Amino acid sequence: MMKTWTTILPALVLSLAIGPAQAQDKLEGERPAQAVEALVKQLDEILPRWDESILQQPETADWTADLTLTTVIRSLGARDLAEVAQKAPNGASFLQTKAEALRVDPARGYVRYANRAAAVDLSRKVPPLPEPPEVMERGIEILSRLGLPPGEFAKPQVETQMAAGGSIKAEKPERVDEVYRLLVVGRVINDLPVFGSNALVAMTSKAELQRLRTQWPVFRMEHSDKLLEREVVLLQSAEVLLDHGIAAGDDLRAQLGYAPVADEPGSAYVPVALIAGAVEPTPVMISVPLVSPGDFDER
Amino acid sequence: MSTLPMTRLGAVGAIMAAATLLPDPAGARYEAKMYAITVWNAGCAGGTRNAWDDMVDAWYDEITDTGFSLFGWCLWGHCGDAFSRDGSWVNGSIANSWFADASVVSWGNDTPRLDDGDAVMIGTHGADSAGVWSGTMRINEAGGGDCNLRRDEMEIGDSDLEFLHLSSCNSMDDNQWSNWWRAFGRAHQVDGFHGFMWIGTGLISNYRNFADDAFSSAISDAWLDNHYVPNISGTDDQCPVAYAVGANQADATNRLFNERYDNVFADPGSIGWWHVTYIAGCDPANEGAL
């Protein structure tokens, strides 16, 4: 998110200082006014409305407060690692054995566990994977036991990781297998998605945990943040999209959500307009803050 | 390089100054390289994508993060397993010959560029050109190369490269799987996307986490875990695909599901089999569902 703020913030500050109407004059001076107006109009139609409730701070406990290698090992019952952990010095964030690996970074809400011994072996036939309801129940249980707040879970999805391959003479895969069942959990705050925050649990055909990853930083907003006027957000969004060669009439989708202010551990979150431009040659997703920093905010 | 949390610094701060004086074992390490284009204004056409270099750079910083070790314990970062920083190219004169092989096209010269790294990520516009991935270059090169690098101009790994990561649309479409092995010299794995992949500052952390995770678990699993984004646009998914080769099925699948940045296998002795891993039903823009 750093680039969004470093590139967007000066323009937002300018917009606030001179007011939306004058900001539009400036934009119109640099780009064809019709192009800006048409894009703003399209964005206005697709971007949901927001109000002060989007600044409501959720009251959830800091799940990372007690997040250490030891607490994760205990939670997952990772026996191989437990022995190694006893010898690890304070400050260690990574442990591994031949069979298991674990990295923990509380500031990022990051946990990566790999049960290497449970990696699929395609030299044998892979037994059927557990049914989705079992994966859902067990996966949620694992994440909850780790301490992730279930109240922030979006509707979980059960997916299947596949493997397919063939000899170099084959034009189509000669072998296709289901190798792991995955539970993928997004995050919601105030019923809105938190972009880039999620968790994943992979299970083997024996319903063993094969790997796990969380990216679930503590959610914190600055109380001093103030909502921007809709016109400012629309203009700013239009400017960023035009920078990327995206214009009115392109395939655009918009939603509200939250994103971290900076791509740094411990960064605060802000409400944003998430705008996806499904355009060739490479689609773009931008996040434009709905707030300006408060008077004493040094961002 | 990622910012070091102060709590960690405090835990070992007293001895850190002395420890950082230890010799850097970079000479023994694998090498990482990155190539990213954000602006196409030097002869080849393409829409500006400002975040691309930040996305690829996040991977590059993480895979080369030596962190800090103490008496044989790696406290953070990847310590002796971290790759060395062998070069970062953003915009400039990125050209077709840098990635094409002289054994395939006479003007190719990938040996000092792409094929000199052990793990390389390329970030550029991509497309499926009649079943062949094509990446957009920055300059229209004189002497044979043009604005489009094609998979069928490449032979990777005949000099050095083991792992190629393509941050590029249509770089691993399902209709390309039965032919990607043709670009492998002695490379081990190519990771890419089926259909469109997305650019955005909100995706930067996925690139960093991919590199981080690939030291703990298989590179292929890390690629899927961090780049699979369901409903990224509200309707379309982002669909990563990891692709490995081997002498036979057992060799290719063993590599696909067990090779990590800190567990690099010997080069394949021959190529008789290819294997991919992906998410069932993943449905991106610009391609059908997997």
Short mmCIF file of N, CA, C and O in Angstrom, two decimals, chain A residues 1 3-4 84 87-89 91-96 101 103-105 108 110 112 114 116 119-120 122 157 159-168 170-171 173-175 180 182 195 200 210-211 213 215 243-244 253 263 276-285, chain B residues 8 48-50 52-54 73-78 125-126 169 178 181 196-206 208-209 212-213 215-217 221-222 224-226 228 230 232-233 235-236 249 253 257-258 260 262 271-280 286:
data_model
loop_
_atom_site.label_atom_id
_atom_site.label_comp_id
_atom_site.label_asym_id
_atom_site.label_seq_id
_atom_site.Cartn_x
_atom_site.Cartn_y
_atom_site.Cartn_z
N MET A 1 0.81 -1.22 0.00
CA MET A 1 0.00 0.00 0.00
C MET A 1 0.85 1.28 0.00
O MET A 1 0.33 2.35 -0.18
N LYS A 3 2.84 2.59 -2.08
CA LYS A 3 2.81 3.42 -3.27
C LYS A 3 1.48 4.14 -3.40
O LYS A 3 1.44 5.29 -3.84
N THR A 4 0.41 3.47 -3.01
CA THR A 4 -0.89 4.12 -3.09
C THR A 4 -0.88 5.41 -2.30
O THR A 4 -1.31 6.45 -2.77
N VAL A 84 12.57 -29.08 19.35
CA VAL A 84 13.53 -28.07 18.89
C VAL A 84 13.27 -26.74 19.58
O VAL A 84 14.21 -26.01 19.93
N LYS A 87 15.04 -25.59 22.75
CA LYS A 87 16.44 -25.14 22.70
C LYS A 87 16.59 -23.78 22.02
O LYS A 87 17.67 -23.21 22.00
N ALA A 88 15.51 -23.29 21.40
CA ALA A 88 15.61 -22.06 20.60
C ALA A 88 15.80 -20.84 21.50
O ALA A 88 15.18 -20.75 22.56
N PRO A 89 16.64 -19.90 21.08
CA PRO A 89 16.83 -18.68 21.87
C PRO A 89 15.62 -17.75 21.77
O PRO A 89 14.83 -17.84 20.82
N GLY A 91 13.54 -14.64 20.77
CA GLY A 91 13.63 -13.82 19.56
C GLY A 91 13.58 -14.63 18.28
O GLY A 91 13.48 -14.06 17.19
N ALA A 92 13.66 -15.96 18.38
CA ALA A 92 13.60 -16.78 17.17
C ALA A 92 12.20 -16.69 16.56
O ALA A 92 11.20 -16.69 17.28
N SER A 93 12.14 -16.59 15.24
CA SER A 93 10.84 -16.53 14.57
C SER A 93 10.64 -17.72 13.63
O SER A 93 9.61 -17.83 12.99
N PHE A 94 11.66 -18.57 13.53
CA PHE A 94 11.59 -19.68 12.58
C PHE A 94 12.21 -20.93 13.18
O PHE A 94 13.27 -20.86 13.81
N LEU A 95 11.54 -22.04 13.00
CA LEU A 95 12.06 -23.33 13.43
C LEU A 95 11.80 -24.33 12.33
O LEU A 95 10.77 -24.26 11.64
N GLN A 96 12.71 -25.29 12.19
CA GLN A 96 12.39 -26.37 11.26
C GLN A 96 13.12 -27.64 11.64
O GLN A 96 14.18 -27.61 12.27
N ALA A 101 8.13 -27.30 9.55
CA ALA A 101 8.71 -25.95 9.57
C ALA A 101 7.64 -24.99 10.08
O ALA A 101 6.44 -25.18 9.84
N ARG A 103 7.12 -20.62 10.85
CA ARG A 103 7.56 -19.24 10.98
C ARG A 103 6.40 -18.42 11.55
O ARG A 103 5.25 -18.59 11.13
N VAL A 104 6.72 -17.54 12.47
CA VAL A 104 5.70 -16.72 13.12
C VAL A 104 6.18 -15.27 13.11
O VAL A 104 7.33 -14.99 13.43
N ASP A 105 5.29 -14.36 12.71
CA ASP A 105 5.60 -12.93 12.78
C ASP A 105 4.35 -12.20 13.28
O ASP A 105 3.44 -11.89 12.50
N ARG A 108 2.83 -9.06 11.56
CA ARG A 108 2.10 -9.27 10.30
C ARG A 108 0.90 -10.18 10.49
O ARG A 108 0.19 -10.48 9.51
N TYR A 110 1.20 -13.20 10.93
CA TYR A 110 1.64 -14.22 9.97
C TYR A 110 2.07 -15.49 10.68
O TYR A 110 2.92 -15.46 11.58
N ARG A 112 3.17 -19.44 9.31
CA ARG A 112 3.32 -20.42 8.25
C ARG A 112 3.80 -21.71 8.87
O ARG A 112 4.87 -21.75 9.47
N ALA A 114 4.36 -25.84 7.95
CA ALA A 114 4.38 -26.86 6.90
C ALA A 114 4.72 -28.21 7.52
O ALA A 114 5.71 -28.33 8.23
N ARG A 116 5.99 -31.14 6.27
CA ARG A 116 6.63 -31.64 5.05
C ARG A 116 6.46 -33.15 4.89
O ARG A 116 6.40 -33.67 3.77
N ALA A 119 3.54 -34.27 2.71
CA ALA A 119 3.44 -33.90 1.29
C ALA A 119 2.94 -35.09 0.48
O ALA A 119 3.29 -36.24 0.76
N VAL A 120 2.13 -34.80 -0.50
CA VAL A 120 1.53 -35.88 -1.30
C VAL A 120 2.62 -36.67 -2.03
O VAL A 120 3.62 -36.10 -2.48
N LEU A 122 2.90 -38.95 -5.20
CA LEU A 122 2.16 -39.40 -6.38
C LEU A 122 2.75 -40.66 -7.01
O LEU A 122 2.31 -41.08 -8.07
N GLN A 157 -14.40 -20.97 2.23
CA GLN A 157 -14.56 -21.75 1.01
C GLN A 157 -13.69 -23.00 1.11
O GLN A 157 -12.54 -22.91 1.54
N GLU A 159 -11.75 -25.62 -1.15
CA GLU A 159 -11.25 -25.79 -2.52
C GLU A 159 -10.44 -27.08 -2.59
O GLU A 159 -10.09 -27.66 -1.55
N THR A 160 -10.11 -27.47 -3.81
CA THR A 160 -9.30 -28.67 -4.00
C THR A 160 -8.06 -28.34 -4.82
O THR A 160 -8.18 -27.77 -5.91
N GLN A 161 -6.91 -28.69 -4.26
CA GLN A 161 -5.67 -28.52 -5.02
C GLN A 161 -5.46 -29.75 -5.88
O GLN A 161 -5.52 -30.88 -5.38
N MET A 162 -5.22 -29.52 -7.15
CA MET A 162 -5.11 -30.61 -8.12
C MET A 162 -3.66 -30.78 -8.56
O MET A 162 -2.83 -29.87 -8.42
N ALA A 163 -3.38 -31.94 -9.12
CA ALA A 163 -2.12 -32.17 -9.82
C ALA A 163 -2.46 -32.87 -11.13
O ALA A 163 -3.34 -33.73 -11.17
N ALA A 164 -1.79 -32.44 -12.18
CA ALA A 164 -2.03 -33.06 -13.48
C ALA A 164 -0.72 -33.10 -14.25
O ALA A 164 0.10 -32.19 -14.13
N GLY A 165 -0.53 -34.15 -15.01
CA GLY A 165 0.72 -34.22 -15.76
C GLY A 165 0.66 -35.27 -16.85
O GLY A 165 -0.30 -36.04 -16.97
N GLY A 166 1.73 -35.26 -17.63
CA GLY A 166 1.79 -36.22 -18.72
C GLY A 166 3.19 -36.34 -19.27
O GLY A 166 4.08 -35.56 -18.93
N SER A 167 3.38 -37.35 -20.09
CA SER A 167 4.68 -37.50 -20.73
C SER A 167 4.84 -36.39 -21.76
O SER A 167 3.85 -35.74 -22.17
N ILE A 168 6.06 -36.17 -22.19
CA ILE A 168 6.29 -35.06 -23.12
C ILE A 168 5.68 -35.35 -24.49
O ILE A 168 5.60 -34.47 -25.33
N ALA A 170 2.57 -36.42 -24.69
CA ALA A 170 1.11 -36.29 -24.53
C ALA A 170 0.66 -34.85 -24.78
O ALA A 170 1.34 -33.91 -24.41
N GLU A 171 -0.48 -34.69 -25.40
CA GLU A 171 -1.02 -33.35 -25.62
C GLU A 171 -1.98 -32.94 -24.51
O GLU A 171 -2.31 -31.77 -24.37
N PRO A 173 -3.14 -33.95 -20.19
CA PRO A 173 -2.66 -34.66 -19.00
C PRO A 173 -3.08 -36.14 -19.05
O PRO A 173 -4.20 -36.47 -19.40
N GLU A 174 -2.12 -36.98 -18.68
CA GLU A 174 -2.40 -38.42 -18.65
C GLU A 174 -2.79 -38.87 -17.25
O GLU A 174 -3.27 -39.98 -17.06
N ARG A 175 -2.48 -38.01 -16.29
CA ARG A 175 -2.84 -38.34 -14.91
C ARG A 175 -3.33 -37.08 -14.23
O ARG A 175 -2.70 -36.02 -14.32
N TYR A 180 -4.82 -32.13 -2.31
CA TYR A 180 -5.12 -31.57 -0.97
C TYR A 180 -6.48 -30.89 -1.01
O TYR A 180 -6.90 -30.36 -2.04
N LEU A 182 -8.36 -27.66 0.55
CA LEU A 182 -7.97 -26.37 1.14
C LEU A 182 -9.18 -25.67 1.76
O LEU A 182 -10.25 -25.65 1.15
N PHE A 195 -8.82 -6.28 2.55
CA PHE A 195 -8.04 -6.71 1.41
C PHE A 195 -6.65 -7.19 1.84
O PHE A 195 -5.98 -6.55 2.64
N LEU A 200 -5.34 -19.82 5.24
CA LEU A 200 -5.49 -21.01 4.41
C LEU A 200 -5.01 -22.23 5.19
O LEU A 200 -3.98 -22.17 5.86
N GLN A 210 -1.56 -30.40 6.40
CA GLN A 210 -0.36 -30.44 5.54
C GLN A 210 0.36 -29.10 5.55
O GLN A 210 1.58 -29.04 5.56
N ARG A 211 -0.40 -28.00 5.57
CA ARG A 211 0.21 -26.69 5.70
C ARG A 211 -0.85 -25.69 6.14
O ARG A 211 -2.05 -25.94 6.00
N ARG A 213 -1.37 -21.18 6.58
CA ARG A 213 -0.82 -19.83 6.55
C ARG A 213 -1.89 -18.83 6.97
O ARG A 213 -3.04 -18.93 6.55
N GLN A 215 -2.44 -14.59 7.29
CA GLN A 215 -1.99 -13.20 7.11
C GLN A 215 -3.13 -12.36 7.69
O GLN A 215 -4.08 -12.03 6.99
N ASP A 243 -4.31 7.17 -15.18
CA ASP A 243 -2.85 6.94 -15.20
C ASP A 243 -2.50 5.58 -15.77
O ASP A 243 -1.42 5.38 -16.32
N HIS A 244 -3.41 4.63 -15.58
CA HIS A 244 -3.18 3.27 -16.04
C HIS A 244 -3.83 2.99 -17.40
O HIS A 244 -3.94 1.84 -17.81
N ARG A 253 -15.33 -2.67 -11.75
CA ARG A 253 -16.17 -3.10 -10.62
C ARG A 253 -15.64 -2.43 -9.36
O ARG A 253 -14.43 -2.27 -9.22
N ASP A 263 2.51 -1.05 3.27
CA ASP A 263 2.88 -2.45 3.23
C ASP A 263 4.00 -2.69 4.25
O ASP A 263 5.12 -3.05 3.90
N ALA A 276 -11.68 -2.52 -9.37
CA ALA A 276 -11.02 -3.49 -10.23
C ALA A 276 -11.30 -3.13 -11.68
O ALA A 276 -12.45 -2.96 -12.08
N GLY A 277 -10.24 -3.02 -12.46
CA GLY A 277 -10.37 -2.76 -13.89
C GLY A 277 -9.94 -3.99 -14.65
O GLY A 277 -8.75 -4.28 -14.76
N ALA A 278 -10.91 -4.75 -15.13
CA ALA A 278 -10.60 -6.01 -15.85
C ALA A 278 -10.28 -5.68 -17.29
O ALA A 278 -11.06 -5.91 -18.20
N VAL A 279 -9.11 -5.08 -17.49
CA VAL A 279 -8.75 -4.57 -18.80
C VAL A 279 -7.48 -5.25 -19.32
O VAL A 279 -6.63 -5.68 -18.55
N GLU A 280 -7.34 -5.32 -20.62
CA GLU A 280 -6.12 -5.83 -21.22
C GLU A 280 -5.09 -4.71 -21.31
O GLU A 280 -5.48 -3.54 -21.33
N PRO A 281 -3.80 -4.97 -21.35
CA PRO A 281 -3.25 -6.32 -21.34
C PRO A 281 -3.15 -6.93 -19.95
O PRO A 281 -3.03 -8.14 -19.85
N THR A 282 -3.14 -6.12 -18.90
CA THR A 282 -3.07 -6.67 -17.55
C THR A 282 -4.03 -5.92 -16.65
O THR A 282 -3.94 -4.69 -16.54
N PRO A 283 -4.97 -6.61 -16.02
CA PRO A 283 -5.95 -5.93 -15.18
C PRO A 283 -5.34 -5.30 -13.93
O PRO A 283 -4.28 -5.71 -13.48
N VAL A 284 -6.05 -4.31 -13.42
CA VAL A 284 -5.53 -3.51 -12.31
C VAL A 284 -6.54 -3.46 -11.18
O VAL A 284 -7.75 -3.40 -11.42
N MET A 285 -6.03 -3.49 -9.95
CA MET A 285 -6.88 -3.26 -8.80
C MET A 285 -6.30 -2.10 -8.00
O MET A 285 -5.14 -2.14 -7.62
N ARG B 8 12.31 -7.42 18.20
CA ARG B 8 13.33 -8.39 17.88
C ARG B 8 14.72 -7.79 18.10
O ARG B 8 15.62 -8.43 18.60
N THR B 48 0.57 1.53 -18.63
CA THR B 48 1.36 1.73 -17.41
C THR B 48 0.77 0.92 -16.26
O THR B 48 -0.44 0.88 -16.07
N ARG B 49 1.65 0.27 -15.50
CA ARG B 49 1.23 -0.48 -14.31
C ARG B 49 2.22 -0.17 -13.19
O ARG B 49 3.23 -0.85 -13.03
N ASN B 50 1.91 0.87 -12.43
CA ASN B 50 2.88 1.44 -11.48
C ASN B 50 3.33 0.48 -10.38
O ASN B 50 4.43 0.60 -9.87
N TRP B 52 3.89 -2.74 -10.43
CA TRP B 52 4.52 -4.01 -10.79
C TRP B 52 5.91 -4.18 -10.19
O TRP B 52 6.29 -5.24 -9.70
N ASP B 53 6.70 -3.12 -10.24
CA ASP B 53 8.06 -3.25 -9.70
C ASP B 53 8.02 -3.46 -8.19
O ASP B 53 8.85 -4.20 -7.64
N ASP B 54 7.07 -2.85 -7.52
CA ASP B 54 6.96 -3.05 -6.06
C ASP B 54 6.57 -4.49 -5.74
O ASP B 54 7.03 -5.06 -4.74
N TRP B 73 21.47 -20.38 15.20
CA TRP B 73 20.01 -20.28 15.15
C TRP B 73 19.64 -19.12 14.24
O TRP B 73 20.12 -18.00 14.42
N CYS B 74 18.76 -19.39 13.29
CA CYS B 74 18.29 -18.31 12.42
C CYS B 74 17.12 -17.63 13.13
O CYS B 74 16.03 -18.19 13.22
N LEU B 75 17.35 -16.43 13.66
CA LEU B 75 16.30 -15.78 14.45
C LEU B 75 15.22 -15.19 13.56
O LEU B 75 14.05 -15.22 13.89
N TRP B 76 15.62 -14.56 12.46
CA TRP B 76 14.63 -14.12 11.48
C TRP B 76 15.30 -13.99 10.13
O TRP B 76 16.52 -14.07 10.02
N GLY B 77 14.50 -13.77 9.10
CA GLY B 77 15.03 -13.81 7.74
C GLY B 77 15.37 -15.25 7.37
O GLY B 77 14.90 -16.19 8.02
N HIS B 78 16.18 -15.42 6.37
CA HIS B 78 16.50 -16.76 5.87
C HIS B 78 17.96 -17.12 6.05
O HIS B 78 18.41 -18.16 5.56
N HIS B 125 3.61 -7.41 -19.05
CA HIS B 125 2.37 -7.81 -19.71
C HIS B 125 2.58 -9.13 -20.44
O HIS B 125 3.65 -9.36 -21.03
N GLY B 126 1.57 -9.98 -20.41
CA GLY B 126 1.67 -11.25 -21.09
C GLY B 126 0.40 -11.57 -21.85
O GLY B 126 -0.66 -10.98 -21.62
N CYS B 169 0.29 -12.20 -17.28
CA CYS B 169 -0.97 -12.84 -17.68
C CYS B 169 -0.72 -13.99 -18.65
O CYS B 169 0.20 -13.93 -19.48
N SER B 178 1.22 -28.70 -22.16
CA SER B 178 1.87 -29.82 -22.86
C SER B 178 3.07 -29.37 -23.69
O SER B 178 3.75 -30.20 -24.30
N TRP B 181 7.40 -27.57 -21.38
CA TRP B 181 8.65 -28.32 -21.13
C TRP B 181 9.68 -28.08 -22.22
O TRP B 181 10.89 -28.23 -21.99
N PHE B 196 -5.88 -14.12 -16.72
CA PHE B 196 -5.38 -12.84 -16.23
C PHE B 196 -4.81 -12.94 -14.82
O PHE B 196 -5.36 -13.63 -13.96
N MET B 197 -3.71 -12.24 -14.58
CA MET B 197 -3.26 -11.97 -13.21
C MET B 197 -3.40 -10.46 -12.99
O MET B 197 -3.53 -9.71 -13.95
N TRP B 198 -3.38 -10.05 -11.74
CA TRP B 198 -3.75 -8.67 -11.42
C TRP B 198 -2.59 -7.88 -10.83
O TRP B 198 -1.71 -8.45 -10.18
N ILE B 199 -2.67 -6.58 -11.07
CA ILE B 199 -1.67 -5.64 -10.56
C ILE B 199 -2.33 -4.74 -9.53
O ILE B 199 -3.44 -4.24 -9.75
N GLY B 200 -1.65 -4.51 -8.43
CA GLY B 200 -2.19 -3.59 -7.42
C GLY B 200 -1.29 -3.53 -6.21
O GLY B 200 -0.61 -4.51 -5.88
N THR B 201 -1.27 -2.40 -5.58
CA THR B 201 -0.43 -2.26 -4.38
C THR B 201 -0.88 -3.21 -3.28
O THR B 201 -0.07 -3.64 -2.46
N GLY B 202 -2.17 -3.55 -3.26
CA GLY B 202 -2.67 -4.47 -2.25
C GLY B 202 -2.18 -5.90 -2.44
O GLY B 202 -2.38 -6.74 -1.57
N LEU B 203 -1.53 -6.18 -3.57
CA LEU B 203 -1.04 -7.53 -3.84
C LEU B 203 0.44 -7.69 -3.54
O LEU B 203 1.00 -8.78 -3.67
N ILE B 204 1.08 -6.60 -3.13
CA ILE B 204 2.53 -6.64 -2.88
C ILE B 204 2.88 -7.68 -1.82
O ILE B 204 3.83 -8.46 -1.99
N SER B 205 2.11 -7.70 -0.75
CA SER B 205 2.46 -8.62 0.35
C SER B 205 2.37 -10.09 -0.10
O SER B 205 3.05 -10.95 0.46
N ASN B 206 1.53 -10.37 -1.10
CA ASN B 206 1.46 -11.76 -1.59
C ASN B 206 2.79 -12.21 -2.19
O ASN B 206 3.16 -13.38 -2.10
N ARG B 208 5.80 -10.99 -1.33
CA ARG B 208 6.75 -11.19 -0.23
C ARG B 208 6.46 -12.52 0.47
O ARG B 208 7.37 -13.31 0.75
N ASN B 209 5.19 -12.78 0.76
CA ASN B 209 4.85 -14.01 1.47
C ASN B 209 5.14 -15.26 0.65
O ASN B 209 5.47 -16.31 1.20
N ASP B 212 8.73 -15.94 1.23
CA ASP B 212 8.90 -16.39 2.61
C ASP B 212 8.44 -17.85 2.76
O ASP B 212 9.17 -18.70 3.27
N ASP B 213 7.24 -18.12 2.27
CA ASP B 213 6.67 -19.46 2.41
C ASP B 213 7.47 -20.53 1.67
O ASP B 213 7.47 -21.70 2.06
N PHE B 215 10.48 -21.07 1.54
CA PHE B 215 11.56 -21.64 2.34
C PHE B 215 11.03 -22.68 3.33
O PHE B 215 11.79 -23.49 3.86
N SER B 216 9.74 -22.60 3.62
CA SER B 216 9.14 -23.52 4.59
C SER B 216 8.52 -24.73 3.91
O SER B 216 8.60 -25.84 4.42
N SER B 217 7.85 -24.46 2.79
CA SER B 217 7.11 -25.52 2.12
C SER B 217 7.48 -25.51 0.64
O SER B 217 8.25 -24.67 0.19
N ASP B 221 3.48 -25.06 -3.62
CA ASP B 221 2.42 -24.78 -2.65
C ASP B 221 2.42 -23.29 -2.29
O ASP B 221 1.36 -22.67 -2.16
N ALA B 222 3.60 -22.74 -2.11
CA ALA B 222 3.71 -21.32 -1.75
C ALA B 222 3.16 -20.43 -2.86
O ALA B 222 2.52 -19.41 -2.61
N LEU B 224 0.78 -21.22 -5.01
CA LEU B 224 -0.68 -21.30 -4.99
C LEU B 224 -1.27 -20.56 -3.79
O LEU B 224 -2.25 -19.82 -3.91
N ASP B 225 -0.67 -20.77 -2.63
CA ASP B 225 -1.24 -20.20 -1.40
C ASP B 225 -1.30 -18.68 -1.45
O ASP B 225 -2.21 -18.07 -0.90
N ASN B 226 -0.31 -18.09 -2.09
CA ASN B 226 -0.22 -16.62 -2.04
C ASN B 226 -0.81 -15.93 -3.26
O ASN B 226 -1.11 -14.73 -3.20
N TYR B 228 -3.39 -17.42 -5.29
CA TYR B 228 -4.80 -17.74 -5.56
C TYR B 228 -5.66 -16.72 -4.82
O TYR B 228 -5.64 -16.64 -3.59
N PRO B 230 -9.55 -15.77 -4.81
CA PRO B 230 -10.91 -15.97 -5.35
C PRO B 230 -11.64 -14.64 -5.45
O PRO B 230 -11.45 -13.75 -4.63
N ILE B 232 -11.27 -12.00 -7.21
CA ILE B 232 -10.40 -10.83 -7.04
C ILE B 232 -11.05 -9.56 -7.59
O ILE B 232 -10.85 -8.47 -7.07
N SER B 233 -11.85 -9.73 -8.63
CA SER B 233 -12.50 -8.56 -9.21
C SER B 233 -13.94 -8.43 -8.76
O SER B 233 -14.66 -7.55 -9.20
N THR B 235 -15.86 -11.03 -9.38
CA THR B 235 -16.39 -12.20 -10.08
C THR B 235 -15.30 -13.15 -10.53
O THR B 235 -15.44 -14.37 -10.43
N ASP B 236 -14.20 -12.61 -11.05
CA ASP B 236 -13.12 -13.47 -11.57
C ASP B 236 -12.12 -13.84 -10.49
O ASP B 236 -11.88 -13.07 -9.57
N GLN B 249 7.52 -39.56 -14.28
CA GLN B 249 6.44 -39.04 -13.44
C GLN B 249 6.87 -38.90 -11.97
O GLN B 249 6.63 -37.86 -11.34
N THR B 253 6.95 -35.21 -10.11
CA THR B 253 6.04 -34.92 -9.00
C THR B 253 6.80 -34.75 -7.69
O THR B 253 6.41 -33.95 -6.84
N PHE B 257 6.37 -31.22 -5.59
CA PHE B 257 5.78 -31.14 -4.25
C PHE B 257 6.79 -31.12 -3.10
O PHE B 257 6.40 -31.08 -1.94
N ASN B 258 8.08 -31.12 -3.44
CA ASN B 258 9.07 -31.12 -2.36
C ASN B 258 10.21 -30.13 -2.53
O ASN B 258 10.96 -29.90 -1.58
N ARG B 260 12.13 -26.78 -2.48
CA ARG B 260 11.98 -25.48 -1.79
C ARG B 260 13.20 -24.63 -2.09
O ARG B 260 14.21 -25.12 -2.61
N ASP B 262 15.18 -23.67 0.06
CA ASP B 262 16.28 -24.18 0.87
C ASP B 262 16.43 -25.70 0.71
O ASP B 262 17.04 -26.36 1.53
N ILE B 271 14.34 -34.88 -19.56
CA ILE B 271 12.93 -34.49 -19.39
C ILE B 271 12.05 -35.48 -20.13
O ILE B 271 12.10 -35.58 -21.36
N GLY B 272 11.27 -36.21 -19.34
CA GLY B 272 10.33 -37.15 -19.95
C GLY B 272 8.90 -36.90 -19.52
O GLY B 272 7.96 -37.46 -20.08
N TRP B 273 8.73 -36.04 -18.50
CA TRP B 273 7.40 -35.85 -17.92
C TRP B 273 7.25 -34.40 -17.40
O TRP B 273 8.22 -33.82 -16.91
N TRP B 274 6.06 -33.85 -17.52
CA TRP B 274 5.74 -32.56 -16.90
C TRP B 274 4.57 -32.74 -15.94
O TRP B 274 3.75 -33.65 -16.13
N HIS B 275 4.51 -31.90 -14.93
CA HIS B 275 3.40 -31.99 -13.99
C HIS B 275 3.07 -30.60 -13.46
O HIS B 275 3.97 -29.79 -13.25
N VAL B 276 1.81 -30.33 -13.24
CA VAL B 276 1.37 -29.02 -12.73
C VAL B 276 0.53 -29.21 -11.48
O VAL B 276 -0.01 -30.29 -11.23
N THR B 277 0.42 -28.13 -10.71
CA THR B 277 -0.57 -28.10 -9.64
C THR B 277 -1.33 -26.79 -9.71
O THR B 277 -0.78 -25.76 -10.10
N TYR B 278 -2.62 -26.84 -9.35
CA TYR B 278 -3.52 -25.69 -9.52
C TYR B 278 -4.75 -25.91 -8.65
O TYR B 278 -4.90 -26.96 -8.02
N ILE B 279 -5.62 -24.92 -8.61
CA ILE B 279 -6.85 -25.01 -7.81
C ILE B 279 -8.01 -25.39 -8.73
O ILE B 279 -8.27 -24.69 -9.73
N ALA B 280 -8.69 -26.46 -8.39
CA ALA B 280 -9.82 -26.93 -9.21
C ALA B 280 -10.89 -25.85 -9.32
O ALA B 280 -11.26 -25.24 -8.32
N ASN B 286 -10.36 -13.90 -19.01
CA ASN B 286 -9.57 -14.16 -20.21
C ASN B 286 -9.26 -15.63 -20.47
O ASN B 286 -8.52 -15.94 -21.39
#
